[in-house]
Amino acid sequence: FLVIHHRSILFMKVFYTFLFIFFSSLLFSQESLNKYDKIADSLLSEKKMEQLISFFEKEYTAHPKDEDLLRWLGYTYLITSKAELAEKYYTEALEVNTKCATCWLNIGVSFADRGNYPKAMQLIEKAISMDSKDGYFYFIRGKIKEKNKEIVGALLDYNKAIDLSPKEPDYYLQ
């Protein structure tokens, strides 16, 4: 009886430790989403872009140096085809954190959207030099090369994106 009792106690300790770790990780993952992520995900899923911009602009007046907010503003303007405003907010985010590779990438995208491919490529190269393990960066560079009629270079970048992120389905569709 004593051996069974000892095993039961050991099992319960292991079981409760597992539960604690499991629920702690859930709580941590929820906390890692900032308030902007939650609101943006909700409004983006409902395609309420004007509401999203309005919310972010109000937040900006209260928190003009919040890097997450600045990046969300840049992204929101980028996907609504307002490249100049996207560039403005990503540039402000870089003033807070000069190592934001995504900021450099998306400023590059804003230049590509305006047809300035050489400047776009320069900025995307900077982003890749800061984070060469992100397949998305190569994917975007490939798209810009393709728009600029650099087909071989685009294919090489698409392949690199697939190598780095083999589970990303969009990379296979190019």
Short mmCIF file of N, CA and C in Angstrom, two decimals:
data_model
loop_
_atom_site.label_atom_id
_atom_site.label_comp_id
_atom_site.label_asym_id
_atom_site.label_seq_id
_atom_site.Cartn_x
_atom_site.Cartn_y
_atom_site.Cartn_z
N PHE A 1 0.82 -1.20 0.00
CA PHE A 1 0.00 0.00 0.00
C PHE A 1 0.86 1.26 0.00
N LEU A 2 1.95 1.23 0.70
CA LEU A 2 2.83 2.38 0.79
C LEU A 2 3.44 2.72 -0.57
N VAL A 3 3.78 1.74 -1.38
CA VAL A 3 4.35 1.97 -2.70
C VAL A 3 3.32 2.62 -3.61
N ILE A 4 2.11 2.15 -3.60
CA ILE A 4 1.04 2.73 -4.41
C ILE A 4 0.79 4.17 -3.99
N HIS A 5 0.75 4.40 -2.70
CA HIS A 5 0.52 5.74 -2.20
C HIS A 5 1.63 6.69 -2.67
N HIS A 6 2.89 6.22 -2.61
CA HIS A 6 4.02 7.04 -3.05
C HIS A 6 3.90 7.35 -4.56
N ARG A 7 3.52 6.36 -5.35
CA ARG A 7 3.34 6.57 -6.79
C ARG A 7 2.19 7.54 -7.05
N SER A 8 1.13 7.44 -6.29
CA SER A 8 0.00 8.36 -6.46
C SER A 8 0.42 9.79 -6.18
N ILE A 9 1.19 9.97 -5.14
CA ILE A 9 1.67 11.32 -4.80
C ILE A 9 2.59 11.83 -5.90
N LEU A 10 3.48 10.99 -6.38
CA LEU A 10 4.38 11.37 -7.45
C LEU A 10 3.59 11.73 -8.71
N PHE A 11 2.61 10.92 -9.05
CA PHE A 11 1.75 11.20 -10.21
C PHE A 11 1.05 12.55 -10.06
N MET A 12 0.50 12.81 -8.90
CA MET A 12 -0.21 14.07 -8.66
C MET A 12 0.74 15.25 -8.79
N LYS A 13 1.96 15.11 -8.27
CA LYS A 13 2.93 16.21 -8.40
C LYS A 13 3.25 16.48 -9.86
N VAL A 14 3.49 15.41 -10.61
CA VAL A 14 3.80 15.57 -12.03
C VAL A 14 2.60 16.17 -12.76
N PHE A 15 1.42 15.66 -12.46
CA PHE A 15 0.20 16.14 -13.11
C PHE A 15 -0.02 17.64 -12.84
N TYR A 16 0.09 18.06 -11.57
CA TYR A 16 -0.12 19.47 -11.24
C TYR A 16 1.00 20.36 -11.80
N THR A 17 2.20 19.84 -11.85
CA THR A 17 3.29 20.61 -12.47
C THR A 17 2.99 20.84 -13.95
N PHE A 18 2.52 19.78 -14.62
CA PHE A 18 2.15 19.91 -16.03
C PHE A 18 1.05 20.95 -16.20
N LEU A 19 0.00 20.87 -15.38
CA LEU A 19 -1.10 21.84 -15.48
C LEU A 19 -0.60 23.27 -15.26
N PHE A 20 0.27 23.45 -14.28
CA PHE A 20 0.80 24.77 -13.99
C PHE A 20 1.57 25.31 -15.20
N ILE A 21 2.43 24.47 -15.77
CA ILE A 21 3.23 24.90 -16.92
C ILE A 21 2.32 25.20 -18.11
N PHE A 22 1.34 24.34 -18.35
CA PHE A 22 0.43 24.51 -19.47
C PHE A 22 -0.35 25.82 -19.36
N PHE A 23 -0.96 26.06 -18.20
CA PHE A 23 -1.76 27.27 -18.05
C PHE A 23 -0.90 28.52 -17.95
N SER A 24 0.30 28.39 -17.42
CA SER A 24 1.22 29.54 -17.41
C SER A 24 1.59 29.94 -18.82
N SER A 25 1.83 28.94 -19.68
CA SER A 25 2.18 29.28 -21.06
C SER A 25 1.02 29.93 -21.78
N LEU A 26 -0.20 29.48 -21.50
CA LEU A 26 -1.36 30.13 -22.10
C LEU A 26 -1.47 31.58 -21.64
N LEU A 27 -1.31 31.78 -20.36
CA LEU A 27 -1.39 33.13 -19.81
C LEU A 27 -0.28 34.00 -20.40
N PHE A 28 0.93 33.47 -20.48
CA PHE A 28 2.05 34.24 -21.03
C PHE A 28 1.79 34.60 -22.48
N SER A 29 1.27 33.67 -23.26
CA SER A 29 1.05 33.98 -24.67
C SER A 29 -0.02 35.04 -24.84
N GLN A 30 -1.00 35.08 -23.98
CA GLN A 30 -2.01 36.13 -24.04
C GLN A 30 -1.43 37.47 -23.62
N GLU A 31 -0.56 37.46 -22.61
CA GLU A 31 0.04 38.71 -22.17
C GLU A 31 1.02 39.26 -23.20
N SER A 32 1.61 38.37 -23.99
CA SER A 32 2.59 38.84 -24.96
C SER A 32 1.93 39.62 -26.10
N LEU A 33 0.64 39.42 -26.28
CA LEU A 33 -0.09 40.23 -27.25
C LEU A 33 -0.35 41.58 -26.58
N ASN A 34 0.06 42.66 -27.21
CA ASN A 34 -0.22 43.94 -26.60
C ASN A 34 -1.64 44.38 -26.95
N LYS A 35 -2.08 45.44 -26.33
CA LYS A 35 -3.47 45.88 -26.54
C LYS A 35 -3.73 46.26 -27.99
N TYR A 36 -2.71 46.72 -28.70
CA TYR A 36 -2.89 47.09 -30.10
C TYR A 36 -3.13 45.85 -30.97
N ASP A 37 -2.42 44.76 -30.66
CA ASP A 37 -2.60 43.53 -31.43
C ASP A 37 -4.04 43.03 -31.34
N LYS A 38 -4.58 43.03 -30.16
CA LYS A 38 -5.94 42.51 -29.96
C LYS A 38 -6.97 43.36 -30.70
N ILE A 39 -6.87 44.66 -30.58
CA ILE A 39 -7.83 45.56 -31.24
C ILE A 39 -7.65 45.51 -32.76
N ALA A 40 -6.40 45.54 -33.20
CA ALA A 40 -6.13 45.49 -34.64
C ALA A 40 -6.63 44.19 -35.25
N ASP A 41 -6.37 43.07 -34.60
CA ASP A 41 -6.85 41.78 -35.12
C ASP A 41 -8.36 41.79 -35.26
N SER A 42 -9.04 42.33 -34.28
CA SER A 42 -10.49 42.37 -34.31
C SER A 42 -11.00 43.26 -35.45
N LEU A 43 -10.49 44.47 -35.55
CA LEU A 43 -10.96 45.40 -36.58
C LEU A 43 -10.51 44.98 -37.99
N LEU A 44 -9.33 44.40 -38.09
CA LEU A 44 -8.88 43.93 -39.41
C LEU A 44 -9.74 42.77 -39.90
N SER A 45 -10.11 41.88 -38.98
CA SER A 45 -10.95 40.75 -39.39
C SER A 45 -12.32 41.21 -39.86
N GLU A 46 -12.77 42.34 -39.34
CA GLU A 46 -14.06 42.90 -39.75
C GLU A 46 -13.91 43.93 -40.87
N LYS A 47 -12.67 44.12 -41.34
CA LYS A 47 -12.37 45.07 -42.42
C LYS A 47 -12.84 46.49 -42.10
N LYS A 48 -12.66 46.90 -40.86
CA LYS A 48 -13.04 48.24 -40.41
C LYS A 48 -11.79 49.12 -40.35
N MET A 49 -11.29 49.43 -41.52
CA MET A 49 -10.01 50.14 -41.62
C MET A 49 -10.09 51.57 -41.08
N GLU A 50 -11.17 52.27 -41.39
CA GLU A 50 -11.27 53.65 -40.91
C GLU A 50 -11.33 53.69 -39.38
N GLN A 51 -12.04 52.74 -38.78
CA GLN A 51 -12.09 52.67 -37.32
C GLN A 51 -10.71 52.38 -36.75
N LEU A 52 -10.00 51.50 -37.40
CA LEU A 52 -8.67 51.13 -36.95
C LEU A 52 -7.73 52.33 -37.02
N ILE A 53 -7.75 53.04 -38.12
CA ILE A 53 -6.91 54.22 -38.27
C ILE A 53 -7.28 55.27 -37.23
N SER A 54 -8.56 55.48 -37.05
CA SER A 54 -9.02 56.46 -36.06
C SER A 54 -8.53 56.10 -34.65
N PHE A 55 -8.66 54.82 -34.30
CA PHE A 55 -8.20 54.37 -32.98
C PHE A 55 -6.70 54.61 -32.82
N PHE A 56 -5.93 54.18 -33.82
CA PHE A 56 -4.48 54.33 -33.72
C PHE A 56 -4.05 55.79 -33.69
N GLU A 57 -4.70 56.63 -34.47
CA GLU A 57 -4.34 58.05 -34.47
C GLU A 57 -4.63 58.69 -33.11
N LYS A 58 -5.74 58.31 -32.47
CA LYS A 58 -6.03 58.83 -31.12
C LYS A 58 -4.98 58.35 -30.13
N GLU A 59 -4.61 57.09 -30.22
CA GLU A 59 -3.57 56.55 -29.34
C GLU A 59 -2.24 57.26 -29.57
N TYR A 60 -1.97 57.59 -30.83
CA TYR A 60 -0.72 58.24 -31.18
C TYR A 60 -0.58 59.59 -30.48
N THR A 61 -1.66 60.33 -30.34
CA THR A 61 -1.57 61.62 -29.67
C THR A 61 -1.17 61.45 -28.20
N ALA A 62 -1.58 60.33 -27.60
CA ALA A 62 -1.24 60.08 -26.20
C ALA A 62 0.10 59.36 -26.04
N HIS A 63 0.49 58.58 -27.04
CA HIS A 63 1.71 57.76 -26.94
C HIS A 63 2.55 57.86 -28.21
N PRO A 64 3.12 59.03 -28.50
CA PRO A 64 3.81 59.23 -29.78
C PRO A 64 5.13 58.46 -29.93
N LYS A 65 5.63 57.86 -28.87
CA LYS A 65 6.90 57.12 -28.95
C LYS A 65 6.73 55.63 -28.68
N ASP A 66 5.51 55.13 -28.77
CA ASP A 66 5.24 53.71 -28.54
C ASP A 66 5.55 52.94 -29.82
N GLU A 67 6.62 52.15 -29.79
CA GLU A 67 7.08 51.45 -30.99
C GLU A 67 6.01 50.54 -31.59
N ASP A 68 5.31 49.78 -30.74
CA ASP A 68 4.26 48.89 -31.27
C ASP A 68 3.18 49.70 -31.99
N LEU A 69 2.78 50.80 -31.39
CA LEU A 69 1.76 51.64 -31.99
C LEU A 69 2.25 52.23 -33.32
N LEU A 70 3.47 52.71 -33.33
CA LEU A 70 4.02 53.29 -34.57
C LEU A 70 4.09 52.24 -35.68
N ARG A 71 4.48 51.02 -35.32
CA ARG A 71 4.53 49.96 -36.34
C ARG A 71 3.13 49.60 -36.82
N TRP A 72 2.16 49.57 -35.92
CA TRP A 72 0.78 49.29 -36.34
C TRP A 72 0.25 50.40 -37.24
N LEU A 73 0.56 51.65 -36.91
CA LEU A 73 0.14 52.75 -37.78
C LEU A 73 0.78 52.61 -39.16
N GLY A 74 2.08 52.32 -39.18
CA GLY A 74 2.76 52.12 -40.46
C GLY A 74 2.13 51.01 -41.26
N TYR A 75 1.86 49.89 -40.62
CA TYR A 75 1.27 48.75 -41.30
C TYR A 75 -0.13 49.07 -41.83
N THR A 76 -0.93 49.73 -41.00
CA THR A 76 -2.30 50.05 -41.40
C THR A 76 -2.30 50.96 -42.62
N TYR A 77 -1.43 51.95 -42.63
CA TYR A 77 -1.35 52.83 -43.79
C TYR A 77 -0.77 52.11 -45.00
N LEU A 78 0.15 51.18 -44.77
CA LEU A 78 0.72 50.44 -45.89
C LEU A 78 -0.35 49.59 -46.59
N ILE A 79 -1.18 48.91 -45.81
CA ILE A 79 -2.19 48.04 -46.44
C ILE A 79 -3.38 48.82 -46.98
N THR A 80 -3.47 50.11 -46.65
CA THR A 80 -4.53 50.94 -47.22
C THR A 80 -3.97 51.83 -48.33
N SER A 81 -2.81 51.48 -48.84
CA SER A 81 -2.17 52.16 -49.98
C SER A 81 -1.87 53.63 -49.71
N LYS A 82 -1.47 53.93 -48.50
CA LYS A 82 -1.05 55.29 -48.15
C LYS A 82 0.44 55.21 -47.78
N ALA A 83 1.26 55.02 -48.81
CA ALA A 83 2.68 54.72 -48.63
C ALA A 83 3.44 55.82 -47.89
N GLU A 84 3.10 57.07 -48.16
CA GLU A 84 3.83 58.16 -47.49
C GLU A 84 3.59 58.14 -45.98
N LEU A 85 2.35 57.90 -45.58
CA LEU A 85 2.05 57.83 -44.15
C LEU A 85 2.66 56.59 -43.52
N ALA A 86 2.67 55.49 -44.25
CA ALA A 86 3.32 54.28 -43.75
C ALA A 86 4.80 54.56 -43.48
N GLU A 87 5.44 55.19 -44.46
CA GLU A 87 6.85 55.53 -44.30
C GLU A 87 7.07 56.43 -43.09
N LYS A 88 6.20 57.41 -42.90
CA LYS A 88 6.32 58.34 -41.77
C LYS A 88 6.33 57.60 -40.44
N TYR A 89 5.36 56.70 -40.24
CA TYR A 89 5.25 56.02 -38.94
C TYR A 89 6.33 54.96 -38.74
N TYR A 90 6.71 54.27 -39.81
CA TYR A 90 7.81 53.32 -39.67
C TYR A 90 9.12 54.06 -39.37
N THR A 91 9.31 55.23 -39.95
CA THR A 91 10.50 56.02 -39.67
C THR A 91 10.50 56.46 -38.21
N GLU A 92 9.34 56.85 -37.70
CA GLU A 92 9.25 57.22 -36.29
C GLU A 92 9.53 56.02 -35.39
N ALA A 93 9.07 54.84 -35.80
CA ALA A 93 9.37 53.62 -35.02
C ALA A 93 10.87 53.36 -35.00
N LEU A 94 11.53 53.64 -36.11
CA LEU A 94 12.99 53.47 -36.16
C LEU A 94 13.72 54.45 -35.26
N GLU A 95 13.12 55.60 -35.02
CA GLU A 95 13.72 56.55 -34.08
C GLU A 95 13.70 55.99 -32.66
N VAL A 96 12.72 55.14 -32.38
CA VAL A 96 12.62 54.49 -31.07
C VAL A 96 13.52 53.25 -31.02
N ASN A 97 13.54 52.48 -32.13
CA ASN A 97 14.32 51.25 -32.19
C ASN A 97 14.95 51.11 -33.57
N THR A 98 16.19 51.49 -33.68
CA THR A 98 16.87 51.47 -34.98
C THR A 98 17.09 50.05 -35.51
N LYS A 99 16.89 49.04 -34.68
CA LYS A 99 17.11 47.65 -35.09
C LYS A 99 15.83 46.94 -35.52
N CYS A 100 14.80 47.70 -35.81
CA CYS A 100 13.52 47.12 -36.25
C CYS A 100 13.63 46.75 -37.73
N ALA A 101 14.02 45.51 -38.00
CA ALA A 101 14.21 45.06 -39.38
C ALA A 101 12.90 45.14 -40.17
N THR A 102 11.79 44.83 -39.53
CA THR A 102 10.49 44.89 -40.20
C THR A 102 10.17 46.32 -40.62
N CYS A 103 10.59 47.29 -39.83
CA CYS A 103 10.37 48.69 -40.20
C CYS A 103 11.13 49.02 -41.48
N TRP A 104 12.39 48.61 -41.56
CA TRP A 104 13.18 48.86 -42.76
C TRP A 104 12.54 48.17 -43.97
N LEU A 105 12.10 46.93 -43.77
CA LEU A 105 11.45 46.19 -44.85
C LEU A 105 10.22 46.94 -45.37
N ASN A 106 9.37 47.35 -44.45
CA ASN A 106 8.11 47.97 -44.87
C ASN A 106 8.28 49.38 -45.42
N ILE A 107 9.30 50.08 -44.99
CA ILE A 107 9.61 51.35 -45.65
C ILE A 107 10.03 51.06 -47.08
N GLY A 108 10.80 49.99 -47.26
CA GLY A 108 11.17 49.57 -48.60
C GLY A 108 9.94 49.25 -49.45
N VAL A 109 8.99 48.55 -48.87
CA VAL A 109 7.74 48.23 -49.58
C VAL A 109 7.01 49.51 -49.96
N SER A 110 7.02 50.50 -49.06
CA SER A 110 6.34 51.76 -49.38
C SER A 110 7.00 52.45 -50.58
N PHE A 111 8.32 52.35 -50.70
CA PHE A 111 9.00 52.92 -51.86
C PHE A 111 8.67 52.12 -53.12
N ALA A 112 8.59 50.81 -53.00
CA ALA A 112 8.22 49.98 -54.16
C ALA A 112 6.80 50.31 -54.61
N ASP A 113 5.91 50.54 -53.66
CA ASP A 113 4.53 50.90 -54.01
C ASP A 113 4.47 52.20 -54.80
N ARG A 114 5.46 53.06 -54.60
CA ARG A 114 5.52 54.33 -55.32
C ARG A 114 6.41 54.23 -56.55
N GLY A 115 6.87 53.01 -56.87
CA GLY A 115 7.65 52.79 -58.09
C GLY A 115 9.14 53.05 -57.96
N ASN A 116 9.62 53.34 -56.77
CA ASN A 116 11.04 53.60 -56.57
C ASN A 116 11.73 52.29 -56.15
N TYR A 117 11.98 51.43 -57.15
CA TYR A 117 12.53 50.10 -56.88
C TYR A 117 13.98 50.14 -56.36
N PRO A 118 14.83 51.00 -56.89
CA PRO A 118 16.20 51.02 -56.34
C PRO A 118 16.23 51.36 -54.84
N LYS A 119 15.47 52.36 -54.43
CA LYS A 119 15.42 52.72 -53.01
C LYS A 119 14.78 51.59 -52.20
N ALA A 120 13.75 50.98 -52.75
CA ALA A 120 13.09 49.86 -52.07
C ALA A 120 14.08 48.73 -51.82
N MET A 121 14.85 48.39 -52.85
CA MET A 121 15.81 47.29 -52.73
C MET A 121 16.89 47.62 -51.70
N GLN A 122 17.32 48.86 -51.68
CA GLN A 122 18.35 49.29 -50.71
C GLN A 122 17.84 49.07 -49.28
N LEU A 123 16.60 49.46 -49.02
CA LEU A 123 16.04 49.34 -47.67
C LEU A 123 15.76 47.88 -47.31
N ILE A 124 15.32 47.11 -48.27
CA ILE A 124 15.05 45.69 -48.01
C ILE A 124 16.36 44.95 -47.77
N GLU A 125 17.41 45.32 -48.48
CA GLU A 125 18.73 44.73 -48.21
C GLU A 125 19.16 45.02 -46.78
N LYS A 126 18.88 46.22 -46.31
CA LYS A 126 19.22 46.58 -44.92
C LYS A 126 18.44 45.70 -43.96
N ALA A 127 17.16 45.48 -44.23
CA ALA A 127 16.34 44.63 -43.37
C ALA A 127 16.89 43.20 -43.35
N ILE A 128 17.23 42.69 -44.52
CA ILE A 128 17.76 41.32 -44.60
C ILE A 128 19.10 41.21 -43.87
N SER A 129 19.92 42.25 -43.96
CA SER A 129 21.21 42.21 -43.25
C SER A 129 21.00 42.18 -41.74
N MET A 130 19.88 42.70 -41.28
CA MET A 130 19.58 42.70 -39.85
C MET A 130 18.91 41.40 -39.39
N ASP A 131 18.19 40.74 -40.31
CA ASP A 131 17.49 39.50 -39.96
C ASP A 131 17.46 38.59 -41.18
N SER A 132 18.54 37.89 -41.39
CA SER A 132 18.67 37.07 -42.60
C SER A 132 17.98 35.71 -42.48
N LYS A 133 17.34 35.45 -41.36
CA LYS A 133 16.67 34.16 -41.15
C LYS A 133 15.16 34.24 -41.37
N ASP A 134 14.66 35.40 -41.74
CA ASP A 134 13.22 35.59 -41.93
C ASP A 134 12.86 35.39 -43.40
N GLY A 135 12.17 34.30 -43.70
CA GLY A 135 11.79 33.99 -45.07
C GLY A 135 10.92 35.05 -45.71
N TYR A 136 10.12 35.72 -44.89
CA TYR A 136 9.22 36.75 -45.41
C TYR A 136 10.00 37.87 -46.09
N PHE A 137 11.16 38.22 -45.56
CA PHE A 137 11.96 39.29 -46.14
C PHE A 137 12.39 38.94 -47.56
N TYR A 138 12.79 37.67 -47.75
CA TYR A 138 13.19 37.21 -49.08
C TYR A 138 11.99 37.14 -50.02
N PHE A 139 10.87 36.74 -49.48
CA PHE A 139 9.64 36.68 -50.26
C PHE A 139 9.28 38.06 -50.80
N ILE A 140 9.33 39.07 -49.94
CA ILE A 140 9.01 40.44 -50.36
C ILE A 140 10.05 40.94 -51.37
N ARG A 141 11.32 40.66 -51.10
CA ARG A 141 12.34 41.08 -52.07
C ARG A 141 12.10 40.41 -53.42
N GLY A 142 11.69 39.14 -53.39
CA GLY A 142 11.37 38.43 -54.64
C GLY A 142 10.22 39.07 -55.38
N LYS A 143 9.19 39.48 -54.66
CA LYS A 143 8.04 40.14 -55.29
C LYS A 143 8.47 41.45 -55.96
N ILE A 144 9.33 42.19 -55.29
CA ILE A 144 9.78 43.46 -55.86
C ILE A 144 10.68 43.21 -57.07
N LYS A 145 11.55 42.21 -56.98
CA LYS A 145 12.37 41.87 -58.14
C LYS A 145 11.49 41.45 -59.31
N GLU A 146 10.44 40.70 -59.03
CA GLU A 146 9.54 40.26 -60.09
C GLU A 146 8.84 41.46 -60.74
N LYS A 147 8.41 42.42 -59.93
CA LYS A 147 7.79 43.63 -60.49
C LYS A 147 8.77 44.41 -61.35
N ASN A 148 10.04 44.31 -61.00
CA ASN A 148 11.10 45.02 -61.72
C ASN A 148 11.68 44.17 -62.85
N LYS A 149 10.98 43.08 -63.19
CA LYS A 149 11.36 42.20 -64.30
C LYS A 149 12.68 41.46 -64.08
N GLU A 150 13.10 41.27 -62.84
CA GLU A 150 14.29 40.50 -62.51
C GLU A 150 13.85 39.08 -62.13
N ILE A 151 13.44 38.31 -63.10
CA ILE A 151 12.80 37.02 -62.87
C ILE A 151 13.72 36.02 -62.19
N VAL A 152 14.96 35.90 -62.63
CA VAL A 152 15.89 34.94 -62.03
C VAL A 152 16.13 35.28 -60.56
N GLY A 153 16.37 36.56 -60.29
CA GLY A 153 16.57 37.00 -58.90
C GLY A 153 15.34 36.76 -58.05
N ALA A 154 14.16 36.98 -58.63
CA ALA A 154 12.91 36.75 -57.90
C ALA A 154 12.77 35.27 -57.55
N LEU A 155 13.08 34.40 -58.51
CA LEU A 155 12.97 32.95 -58.25
C LEU A 155 13.95 32.50 -57.16
N LEU A 156 15.15 33.06 -57.19
CA LEU A 156 16.12 32.73 -56.14
C LEU A 156 15.63 33.16 -54.76
N ASP A 157 15.03 34.34 -54.70
CA ASP A 157 14.50 34.82 -53.42
C ASP A 157 13.30 33.99 -52.96
N TYR A 158 12.43 33.61 -53.88
CA TYR A 158 11.30 32.76 -53.51
C TYR A 158 11.79 31.42 -52.97
N ASN A 159 12.80 30.86 -53.60
CA ASN A 159 13.37 29.60 -53.12
C ASN A 159 14.00 29.75 -51.74
N LYS A 160 14.68 30.87 -51.52
CA LYS A 160 15.28 31.12 -50.20
C LYS A 160 14.18 31.27 -49.15
N ALA A 161 13.09 31.94 -49.50
CA ALA A 161 11.97 32.09 -48.57
C ALA A 161 11.40 30.72 -48.20
N ILE A 162 11.27 29.85 -49.18
CA ILE A 162 10.77 28.49 -48.92
C ILE A 162 11.75 27.72 -48.05
N ASP A 163 13.04 27.84 -48.33
CA ASP A 163 14.05 27.16 -47.51
C ASP A 163 13.97 27.59 -46.05
N LEU A 164 13.78 28.89 -45.83
CA LEU A 164 13.74 29.41 -44.45
C LEU A 164 12.40 29.17 -43.76
N SER A 165 11.33 29.13 -44.53
CA SER A 165 9.98 28.98 -43.95
C SER A 165 9.19 27.96 -44.76
N PRO A 166 9.55 26.69 -44.67
CA PRO A 166 8.92 25.69 -45.54
C PRO A 166 7.43 25.46 -45.29
N LYS A 167 6.93 25.91 -44.15
CA LYS A 167 5.51 25.69 -43.84
C LYS A 167 4.63 26.88 -44.22
N GLU A 168 5.21 27.88 -44.85
CA GLU A 168 4.45 29.08 -45.25
C GLU A 168 3.88 28.86 -46.65
N PRO A 169 2.56 28.64 -46.77
CA PRO A 169 1.99 28.28 -48.06
C PRO A 169 2.08 29.37 -49.13
N ASP A 170 2.07 30.64 -48.75
CA ASP A 170 2.11 31.72 -49.75
C ASP A 170 3.38 31.68 -50.59
N TYR A 171 4.47 31.23 -50.00
CA TYR A 171 5.75 31.23 -50.71
C TYR A 171 5.74 30.24 -51.88
N TYR A 172 4.91 29.21 -51.78
CA TYR A 172 4.84 28.21 -52.83
C TYR A 172 3.97 28.65 -54.01
N LEU A 173 3.16 29.66 -53.79
CA LEU A 173 2.22 30.10 -54.81
C LEU A 173 2.82 31.04 -55.82
N GLN A 174 4.03 31.50 -55.59
CA GLN A 174 4.65 32.47 -56.50
C GLN A 174 5.19 31.80 -57.73
#
